[in-house]
Short mmCIF file of C-alpha atoms in Angstrom, two decimals:
data_model
loop_
_atom_site.label_atom_id
_atom_site.label_comp_id
_atom_site.label_asym_id
_atom_site.label_seq_id
_atom_site.Cartn_x
_atom_site.Cartn_y
_atom_site.Cartn_z
CA UNK P 1 -34.18 62.63 -44.26
CA UNK P 2 -35.99 64.56 -46.98
CA UNK P 3 -39.48 64.31 -45.56
CA UNK P 4 -41.37 63.55 -42.39
CA UNK P 5 -44.13 61.02 -41.88
CA UNK P 6 -47.32 62.79 -40.88
CA UNK P 7 -51.10 62.68 -40.88
CA UNK P 8 -52.82 64.71 -43.57
CA UNK P 9 -56.04 66.17 -42.14
CA UNK P 10 -59.16 66.80 -44.19
CA UNK P 11 -58.69 70.59 -43.89
CA UNK P 12 -55.24 70.33 -45.51
CA UNK P 13 -53.18 70.68 -42.32
CA UNK P 14 -50.60 68.10 -41.31
CA UNK P 15 -49.98 66.47 -37.93
CA UNK P 16 -46.76 64.88 -36.68
CA UNK P 17 -48.68 63.14 -33.88
CA UNK P 18 -52.19 61.64 -33.81
CA UNK P 19 -53.50 62.41 -30.32
CA UNK P 20 -56.93 61.75 -28.87
CA UNK P 21 -57.57 64.89 -26.81
CA UNK P 22 -60.02 65.13 -23.91
CA UNK P 23 -61.11 68.72 -23.29
CA UNK P 24 -62.96 69.89 -20.15
CA UNK P 25 -64.94 73.02 -20.95
CA UNK P 26 -64.72 74.04 -17.30
CA UNK P 27 -62.69 73.28 -14.17
CA UNK P 28 -65.68 71.30 -12.82
CA UNK P 29 -65.05 68.63 -15.51
CA UNK P 30 -61.32 68.28 -14.84
CA UNK P 31 -61.49 65.20 -12.63
CA UNK P 32 -63.69 63.27 -15.04
CA UNK P 33 -61.36 64.08 -17.95
CA UNK P 34 -58.25 63.15 -15.96
CA UNK P 35 -59.74 59.82 -14.89
CA UNK P 36 -60.60 58.93 -18.49
CA UNK P 37 -57.01 59.75 -19.51
CA UNK P 38 -55.73 57.44 -16.76
CA UNK P 39 -58.02 54.60 -17.85
CA UNK P 40 -57.46 54.79 -21.63
CA UNK P 41 -53.74 54.69 -22.54
CA UNK P 42 -52.34 57.20 -25.03
CA UNK P 43 -55.06 59.79 -24.52
CA UNK P 44 -54.40 63.33 -23.31
CA UNK P 45 -56.57 65.52 -21.06
CA UNK P 46 -56.04 69.25 -20.57
CA UNK P 47 -57.41 70.21 -17.14
CA UNK P 48 -57.50 73.96 -16.53
CA UNK P 49 -58.96 76.41 -14.03
CA UNK P 50 -61.28 78.37 -16.33
CA UNK P 51 -64.53 78.02 -18.30
CA UNK P 52 -66.99 79.74 -15.97
CA UNK P 53 -67.36 83.08 -14.13
CA UNK P 54 -65.71 84.74 -17.13
CA UNK P 55 -66.92 87.50 -19.46
CA UNK P 56 -65.76 89.38 -22.51
CA UNK P 57 -62.18 88.92 -23.63
CA UNK P 58 -61.46 86.35 -20.91
CA UNK P 59 -64.35 84.12 -21.97
CA UNK P 60 -63.29 84.48 -25.61
CA UNK P 61 -59.68 83.64 -24.77
CA UNK P 62 -60.65 80.45 -22.93
CA UNK P 63 -62.85 79.40 -25.85
CA UNK P 64 -60.15 80.20 -28.41
CA UNK P 65 -57.50 78.32 -26.43
CA UNK P 66 -59.65 75.19 -26.05
CA UNK P 67 -60.78 75.30 -29.68
CA UNK P 68 -57.28 76.02 -30.97
CA UNK P 69 -55.79 73.14 -28.99
CA UNK P 70 -58.45 70.82 -30.39
CA UNK P 71 -57.75 72.12 -33.90
CA UNK P 72 -53.98 71.61 -33.59
CA UNK P 73 -53.01 69.28 -36.46
CA UNK P 74 -51.30 66.89 -34.02
CA UNK P 75 -54.79 66.06 -32.70
CA UNK P 76 -56.75 63.40 -34.59
CA UNK P 77 -59.87 63.28 -32.41
CA UNK P 78 -61.47 65.20 -29.55
CA UNK P 79 -63.84 64.40 -26.69
CA UNK P 80 -65.37 67.52 -25.12
CA UNK P 81 -66.79 67.11 -21.62
CA UNK P 82 -68.76 69.85 -19.90
CA UNK P 83 -70.51 70.11 -16.56
CA UNK P 84 -73.66 71.44 -18.22
CA UNK P 85 -74.11 74.94 -16.81
CA UNK P 86 -70.86 76.84 -17.52
CA UNK P 87 -70.33 79.89 -19.74
CA UNK P 88 -68.24 78.03 -22.34
CA UNK P 89 -70.78 76.46 -24.70
CA UNK P 90 -69.70 72.83 -25.38
CA UNK P 91 -71.74 72.58 -28.59
CA UNK P 92 -70.15 75.70 -30.05
CA UNK P 93 -66.75 74.39 -29.03
CA UNK P 94 -67.45 71.05 -30.71
CA UNK P 95 -68.60 72.83 -33.89
CA UNK P 96 -65.42 74.91 -33.96
CA UNK P 97 -63.24 71.81 -33.79
CA UNK P 98 -65.45 69.83 -36.21
CA UNK P 99 -64.80 72.51 -38.83
CA UNK P 100 -61.38 70.88 -39.28
CA UNK P 101 -63.03 67.56 -40.19
CA UNK P 102 -61.84 65.75 -37.07
CA UNK P 103 -63.63 63.14 -35.00
CA UNK P 104 -65.46 65.02 -32.20
CA UNK P 105 -67.75 63.76 -29.42
CA UNK P 106 -69.36 65.94 -26.75
CA UNK P 107 -71.42 65.30 -23.60
CA UNK P 108 -72.12 66.86 -20.20
CA UNK P 109 -71.77 65.37 -16.73
CA UNK P 110 -75.15 66.54 -15.46
CA UNK P 111 -77.07 64.86 -18.28
CA UNK P 112 -75.33 61.47 -18.05
CA UNK P 113 -75.84 61.29 -14.29
CA UNK P 114 -72.72 62.39 -12.44
CA UNK P 115 -69.00 61.71 -12.32
CA UNK P 116 -68.97 57.90 -12.26
CA UNK P 117 -71.37 57.53 -15.19
CA UNK P 118 -69.54 60.29 -17.08
CA UNK P 119 -66.22 58.49 -16.63
CA UNK P 120 -67.76 55.22 -17.84
CA UNK P 121 -69.32 56.92 -20.87
CA UNK P 122 -66.10 58.80 -21.65
CA UNK P 123 -64.00 55.64 -21.43
CA UNK P 124 -66.29 53.86 -23.91
CA UNK P 125 -66.09 56.78 -26.33
CA UNK P 126 -62.32 57.10 -25.94
CA UNK P 127 -61.67 53.40 -26.62
CA UNK P 128 -63.82 53.49 -29.76
CA UNK P 129 -62.22 56.71 -31.06
CA UNK P 130 -58.73 55.48 -30.25
CA UNK P 131 -59.29 52.44 -32.47
CA UNK P 132 -60.28 54.76 -35.32
CA UNK P 133 -57.19 56.92 -34.83
CA UNK P 134 -54.91 53.88 -34.65
CA UNK P 135 -56.25 52.75 -38.04
CA UNK P 136 -55.13 56.01 -39.71
CA UNK P 137 -52.00 55.75 -41.83
CA UNK P 138 -49.24 58.35 -41.99
CA UNK P 139 -47.78 59.55 -45.28
CA UNK P 140 -44.64 61.39 -46.44
CA UNK P 141 -44.88 65.14 -45.86
CA UNK P 142 -42.29 67.78 -46.89
CA UNK P 143 -40.54 69.57 -44.02
CA UNK P 144 -41.73 72.86 -45.53
CA UNK P 145 -45.12 72.09 -43.92
CA UNK P 146 -43.58 72.19 -40.42
CA UNK P 147 -44.25 75.05 -37.97
CA UNK P 148 -42.12 75.23 -34.84
CA UNK P 149 -42.29 77.47 -31.79
CA UNK P 150 -39.08 78.78 -30.24
CA UNK P 151 -39.18 79.40 -26.49
CA UNK P 152 -36.76 79.89 -23.61
CA UNK P 153 -37.37 79.41 -19.90
CA UNK P 154 -35.38 78.96 -16.75
CA UNK P 155 -32.64 80.92 -18.52
CA UNK P 156 -29.12 81.62 -17.34
CA UNK P 157 -26.08 83.28 -18.92
CA UNK P 158 -25.48 80.24 -21.16
CA UNK P 159 -28.88 80.69 -22.82
CA UNK P 160 -28.09 83.93 -24.62
CA UNK P 161 -24.50 82.89 -25.30
CA UNK P 162 -25.06 79.38 -26.65
CA UNK P 163 -28.42 77.62 -26.79
CA UNK P 164 -30.50 80.56 -28.06
CA UNK P 165 -28.17 81.49 -30.97
CA UNK P 166 -27.85 77.80 -31.85
CA UNK P 167 -31.63 77.48 -31.94
CA UNK P 168 -31.71 80.60 -34.13
CA UNK P 169 -29.43 78.86 -36.64
CA UNK P 170 -31.79 75.85 -36.68
CA UNK P 171 -34.80 78.18 -37.13
CA UNK P 172 -33.06 79.71 -40.15
CA UNK P 173 -32.57 76.20 -41.61
CA UNK P 174 -36.31 75.52 -41.43
CA UNK P 175 -37.29 78.90 -42.86
CA UNK P 176 -34.83 78.47 -45.74
CA UNK P 177 -36.74 75.40 -46.94
CA UNK P 178 -40.13 77.11 -46.58
CA UNK P 179 -41.15 76.14 -43.06
CA UNK P 180 -42.63 78.34 -40.34
CA UNK P 181 -41.30 79.62 -37.03
CA UNK P 182 -43.10 81.51 -34.26
CA UNK P 183 -41.43 83.33 -31.38
CA UNK P 184 -43.40 84.75 -28.45
CA UNK P 185 -42.77 86.15 -24.97
CA UNK P 186 -43.68 89.84 -25.30
CA UNK P 187 -42.44 90.36 -21.75
CA UNK P 188 -39.00 89.12 -22.76
CA UNK P 189 -38.29 91.32 -25.75
CA UNK P 190 -38.63 94.52 -23.70
CA UNK P 191 -35.40 96.47 -24.03
CA UNK P 192 -34.64 94.75 -27.33
CA UNK P 193 -37.89 95.42 -29.17
CA UNK P 194 -36.11 97.94 -31.43
CA UNK P 195 -33.84 95.14 -32.70
CA UNK P 196 -36.80 92.96 -33.68
CA UNK P 197 -38.69 95.97 -35.07
CA UNK P 198 -35.79 96.67 -37.44
CA UNK P 199 -36.24 93.13 -38.79
CA UNK P 200 -39.95 93.46 -39.54
CA UNK P 201 -40.85 93.01 -43.19
CA UNK P 202 -43.18 96.04 -43.27
CA UNK P 203 -43.60 99.29 -41.32
CA UNK P 204 -47.05 98.08 -40.27
CA UNK P 205 -45.58 94.97 -38.66
CA UNK P 206 -42.94 97.07 -36.90
CA UNK P 207 -45.63 99.42 -35.56
CA UNK P 208 -47.68 96.47 -34.32
CA UNK P 209 -44.67 95.07 -32.47
CA UNK P 210 -44.21 98.36 -30.62
CA UNK P 211 -47.97 98.46 -29.96
CA UNK P 212 -48.06 95.10 -28.18
CA UNK P 213 -45.02 96.00 -26.06
CA UNK P 214 -46.59 99.33 -25.06
CA UNK P 215 -49.87 97.57 -24.32
CA UNK P 216 -48.15 95.22 -21.91
CA UNK P 217 -46.17 97.99 -20.19
CA UNK P 218 -49.37 99.99 -19.65
CA UNK P 219 -51.03 96.95 -18.09
CA UNK P 220 -48.13 96.59 -15.64
CA UNK P 221 -48.44 100.29 -14.80
CA UNK P 222 -52.21 99.91 -14.30
CA UNK P 223 -51.51 97.24 -11.69
CA UNK P 224 -49.15 99.61 -9.89
CA UNK P 225 -46.43 96.98 -10.18
CA UNK P 226 -42.84 96.80 -11.37
CA UNK P 227 -41.50 94.02 -13.59
CA UNK P 228 -38.26 93.92 -11.62
CA UNK P 229 -38.27 91.01 -9.19
CA UNK P 230 -40.48 89.02 -11.54
CA UNK P 231 -38.42 89.43 -14.69
CA UNK P 232 -35.56 88.62 -14.63
CA UNK P 233 -36.70 85.92 -12.19
CA UNK P 234 -34.68 85.02 -9.09
CA UNK P 235 -33.38 81.96 -10.97
CA UNK P 236 -32.35 84.10 -13.95
CA UNK P 237 -30.40 86.41 -11.66
CA UNK P 238 -28.74 83.50 -9.84
CA UNK P 239 -27.75 82.20 -13.27
CA UNK P 240 -25.96 85.42 -14.17
CA UNK P 241 -28.59 87.60 -15.88
CA UNK P 242 -28.72 91.10 -14.42
CA UNK P 243 -31.31 93.15 -16.37
CA UNK P 244 -34.38 92.66 -18.55
CA UNK P 245 -32.42 94.21 -21.46
CA UNK P 246 -29.65 91.63 -21.09
CA UNK P 247 -32.19 88.83 -20.89
CA UNK P 248 -34.13 90.13 -23.90
CA UNK P 249 -31.06 90.44 -26.13
CA UNK P 250 -30.31 86.78 -25.48
CA UNK P 251 -33.95 85.81 -25.84
CA UNK P 252 -34.47 87.22 -29.33
CA UNK P 253 -31.48 85.38 -30.80
CA UNK P 254 -33.40 82.10 -30.79
CA UNK P 255 -35.53 83.06 -33.79
CA UNK P 256 -32.60 83.38 -36.20
CA UNK P 257 -32.13 86.11 -38.78
CA UNK P 258 -35.18 85.98 -41.07
CA UNK P 259 -37.49 88.98 -41.46
CA UNK P 260 -40.59 89.00 -39.25
CA UNK P 261 -43.54 88.68 -41.61
CA UNK P 262 -46.31 89.45 -39.14
CA UNK P 263 -47.68 89.62 -35.59
CA UNK P 264 -50.32 87.18 -34.34
CA UNK P 265 -52.38 87.47 -31.18
CA UNK P 266 -52.21 84.89 -28.40
CA UNK P 267 -53.57 81.51 -29.68
CA UNK P 268 -54.28 82.98 -33.13
CA UNK P 269 -53.59 80.73 -36.13
CA UNK P 270 -49.93 80.91 -37.16
CA UNK P 271 -49.34 81.29 -40.93
CA UNK P 272 -47.46 78.42 -42.55
CA UNK P 273 -44.28 79.92 -43.95
CA UNK P 274 -41.70 82.35 -42.54
CA UNK P 275 -41.12 83.96 -39.13
CA UNK P 276 -43.95 85.36 -36.99
CA UNK P 277 -44.21 86.90 -33.53
CA UNK P 278 -47.01 85.87 -31.14
CA UNK P 279 -48.08 88.31 -28.44
CA UNK P 280 -47.81 86.04 -25.41
CA UNK P 281 -46.61 86.03 -21.82
CA UNK P 282 -43.14 84.80 -20.98
CA UNK P 283 -44.65 82.24 -18.60
CA UNK P 284 -43.48 78.90 -19.95
CA UNK P 285 -46.69 76.88 -19.98
CA UNK P 286 -48.96 79.75 -21.03
CA UNK P 287 -46.65 80.67 -23.90
CA UNK P 288 -46.18 77.11 -25.22
CA UNK P 289 -49.91 76.39 -24.85
CA UNK P 290 -50.68 79.51 -26.91
CA UNK P 291 -48.28 78.38 -29.65
CA UNK P 292 -49.91 74.94 -29.70
CA UNK P 293 -53.37 76.54 -29.94
CA UNK P 294 -52.05 78.59 -32.87
CA UNK P 295 -51.11 75.43 -34.75
CA UNK P 296 -47.39 74.89 -34.03
CA UNK P 297 -46.32 71.27 -34.51
CA UNK P 298 -43.50 71.27 -31.98
CA UNK P 299 -41.64 73.65 -29.69
CA UNK P 300 -37.90 74.00 -29.20
CA UNK P 301 -37.30 75.16 -25.64
CA UNK P 302 -33.92 76.41 -24.43
CA UNK P 303 -33.02 76.46 -20.74
CA UNK P 304 -29.90 77.03 -18.68
CA UNK P 305 -31.35 76.43 -15.23
CA UNK P 306 -33.35 73.37 -16.31
CA UNK P 307 -37.11 72.76 -16.51
CA UNK P 308 -39.02 69.51 -17.00
CA UNK P 309 -42.22 70.88 -18.51
CA UNK P 310 -43.66 69.72 -21.81
CA UNK P 311 -46.96 70.39 -23.54
CA UNK P 312 -50.27 68.63 -24.06
CA UNK P 313 -50.36 68.17 -27.84
CA UNK P 314 -46.94 69.21 -29.15
CA UNK P 315 -43.51 67.64 -28.56
CA UNK P 316 -41.14 69.94 -26.65
CA UNK P 317 -37.41 69.61 -27.38
CA UNK P 318 -35.29 70.76 -24.41
CA UNK P 319 -31.99 72.40 -25.39
CA UNK P 320 -29.27 73.75 -23.11
CA UNK P 321 -25.85 75.36 -23.27
CA UNK P 322 -25.16 74.50 -19.62
CA UNK P 323 -23.25 71.20 -19.59
CA UNK P 324 -23.33 70.83 -15.80
CA UNK P 325 -27.10 71.20 -15.77
CA UNK P 326 -27.44 68.82 -18.74
CA UNK P 327 -25.62 66.15 -16.77
CA UNK P 328 -27.56 66.87 -13.58
CA UNK P 329 -30.98 66.90 -15.32
CA UNK P 330 -30.37 64.31 -18.04
CA UNK P 331 -33.87 62.94 -17.38
CA UNK P 332 -35.32 66.07 -18.96
CA UNK P 333 -32.79 67.47 -21.46
CA UNK P 334 -32.66 66.44 -25.13
CA UNK P 335 -29.68 68.38 -26.53
CA UNK P 336 -26.55 69.95 -25.05
CA UNK P 337 -24.66 72.60 -27.03
CA UNK P 338 -22.45 73.52 -24.06
CA UNK P 339 -19.32 72.75 -26.09
CA UNK P 340 -19.92 76.10 -27.81
CA UNK P 341 -18.70 77.75 -24.62
CA UNK P 342 -15.63 75.51 -24.53
CA UNK P 343 -14.78 76.62 -28.06
CA UNK P 344 -15.04 73.09 -29.48
CA UNK P 345 -18.46 73.40 -31.17
CA UNK P 346 -19.24 76.06 -33.76
CA UNK P 347 -22.52 77.94 -33.96
CA UNK P 348 -23.21 76.35 -37.34
CA UNK P 349 -22.62 72.80 -36.05
CA UNK P 350 -24.72 73.43 -32.94
CA UNK P 351 -27.54 74.71 -35.13
CA UNK P 352 -27.24 71.60 -37.29
CA UNK P 353 -27.49 69.38 -34.19
CA UNK P 354 -30.78 71.04 -33.28
CA UNK P 355 -32.07 70.96 -36.85
CA UNK P 356 -31.39 67.21 -37.08
CA UNK P 357 -33.24 66.69 -33.79
CA UNK P 358 -36.22 68.71 -35.05
CA UNK P 359 -36.41 66.47 -38.12
CA UNK P 360 -36.14 63.30 -36.00
CA UNK P 361 -38.88 64.42 -33.59
CA UNK P 362 -41.10 65.46 -36.52
CA UNK P 363 -40.61 61.90 -37.78
CA UNK P 364 -41.81 60.34 -34.54
CA UNK P 365 -38.85 60.33 -32.15
CA UNK P 366 -40.17 60.97 -28.64
CA UNK P 367 -38.77 63.87 -26.64
CA UNK P 368 -37.83 63.40 -22.98
CA UNK P 369 -40.94 65.37 -21.99
CA UNK P 370 -43.13 63.02 -24.03
CA UNK P 371 -41.50 59.92 -22.59
CA UNK P 372 -42.06 61.21 -19.05
CA UNK P 373 -45.72 62.07 -19.75
CA UNK P 374 -45.45 65.85 -19.41
CA UNK P 375 -48.72 67.26 -20.82
CA UNK P 376 -48.81 70.69 -19.20
CA UNK P 377 -51.48 73.15 -20.35
CA UNK P 378 -52.40 76.62 -19.14
CA UNK P 379 -54.52 79.53 -20.36
CA UNK P 380 -53.31 83.11 -19.95
CA UNK P 381 -55.83 85.10 -17.91
CA UNK P 382 -56.79 88.72 -18.62
CA UNK P 383 -59.25 89.95 -16.00
CA UNK P 384 -60.95 89.06 -12.70
CA UNK P 385 -63.29 86.14 -12.00
CA UNK P 386 -66.92 87.07 -11.42
#
């Protein structure tokens, strides 16, 4: 499999899916968007709790997340639906997404006459746009165009021992052919940040890595809180992880051995080639949503405890090193590398298993999360609501 079949966008980016995305600018438009998704098959809505009563960095973050998700190359067309009086400007949002050359429609519920009329109007638009997307043809694309996110969640002792290092080997395989990898979870490198800093390509990148860790620690201090009890989580501890340092050392192994070329902010565009670190929370949905908004094509997600979550616009491959959990949660898991712990599967072969799955999913194979309709989406919040 020397290439993947993808959709070449007018801005030069490449998608491995061709989604029609329905974006509410504000929580008040969630129900309308969700109803349109239910009535027009193979569309995706991203309900969220934000879009109004926000200022400054929080308002900017919501805008950037919505725009970035619409810009993700896996999205072929976007319908933006606003209430009509929120702080997120729907026209500006539409213009930001249109800059990629995609199909974009925008309207507000107040102007069309309420929820029922908005649903009817949205359904008509969605059906028309879906026909246009279905007429698009895919073409051969080199795997060097692929950007993947690497994430872990619901971890246990098997994560750091098996699934994370195996994913790291697969990440190395992609980087070796010119592809891109992004790792996040600032909260889950604490105690091991010096290891990642030593792998940074430049002193400036190393300094920035320390800066984002210190920034997070100061925010926790400002809240008068302690990470312990929240990280490691109760499930992590029940699964055999005892300290944040132990968890972090396992966590960082999933990005392989390549040098870290740079640091990107949450939802910021991820450069195409090489390994990058995104400043993001460890929270599963917020982290994966930020990677998708940054332009990742798919996310490889390791778990020892088991989690069903997927993502709105990117396939999520679930990987585990816990064979008992794999059998118990076979509905949700894609790959089991638990034989590493039995001594019958090498790190290299486990990495190759994951790499082959990445290539298959990039070529259209549906993940378990996609089959089950998991389209989770969440925006990381900074400050208070007004």
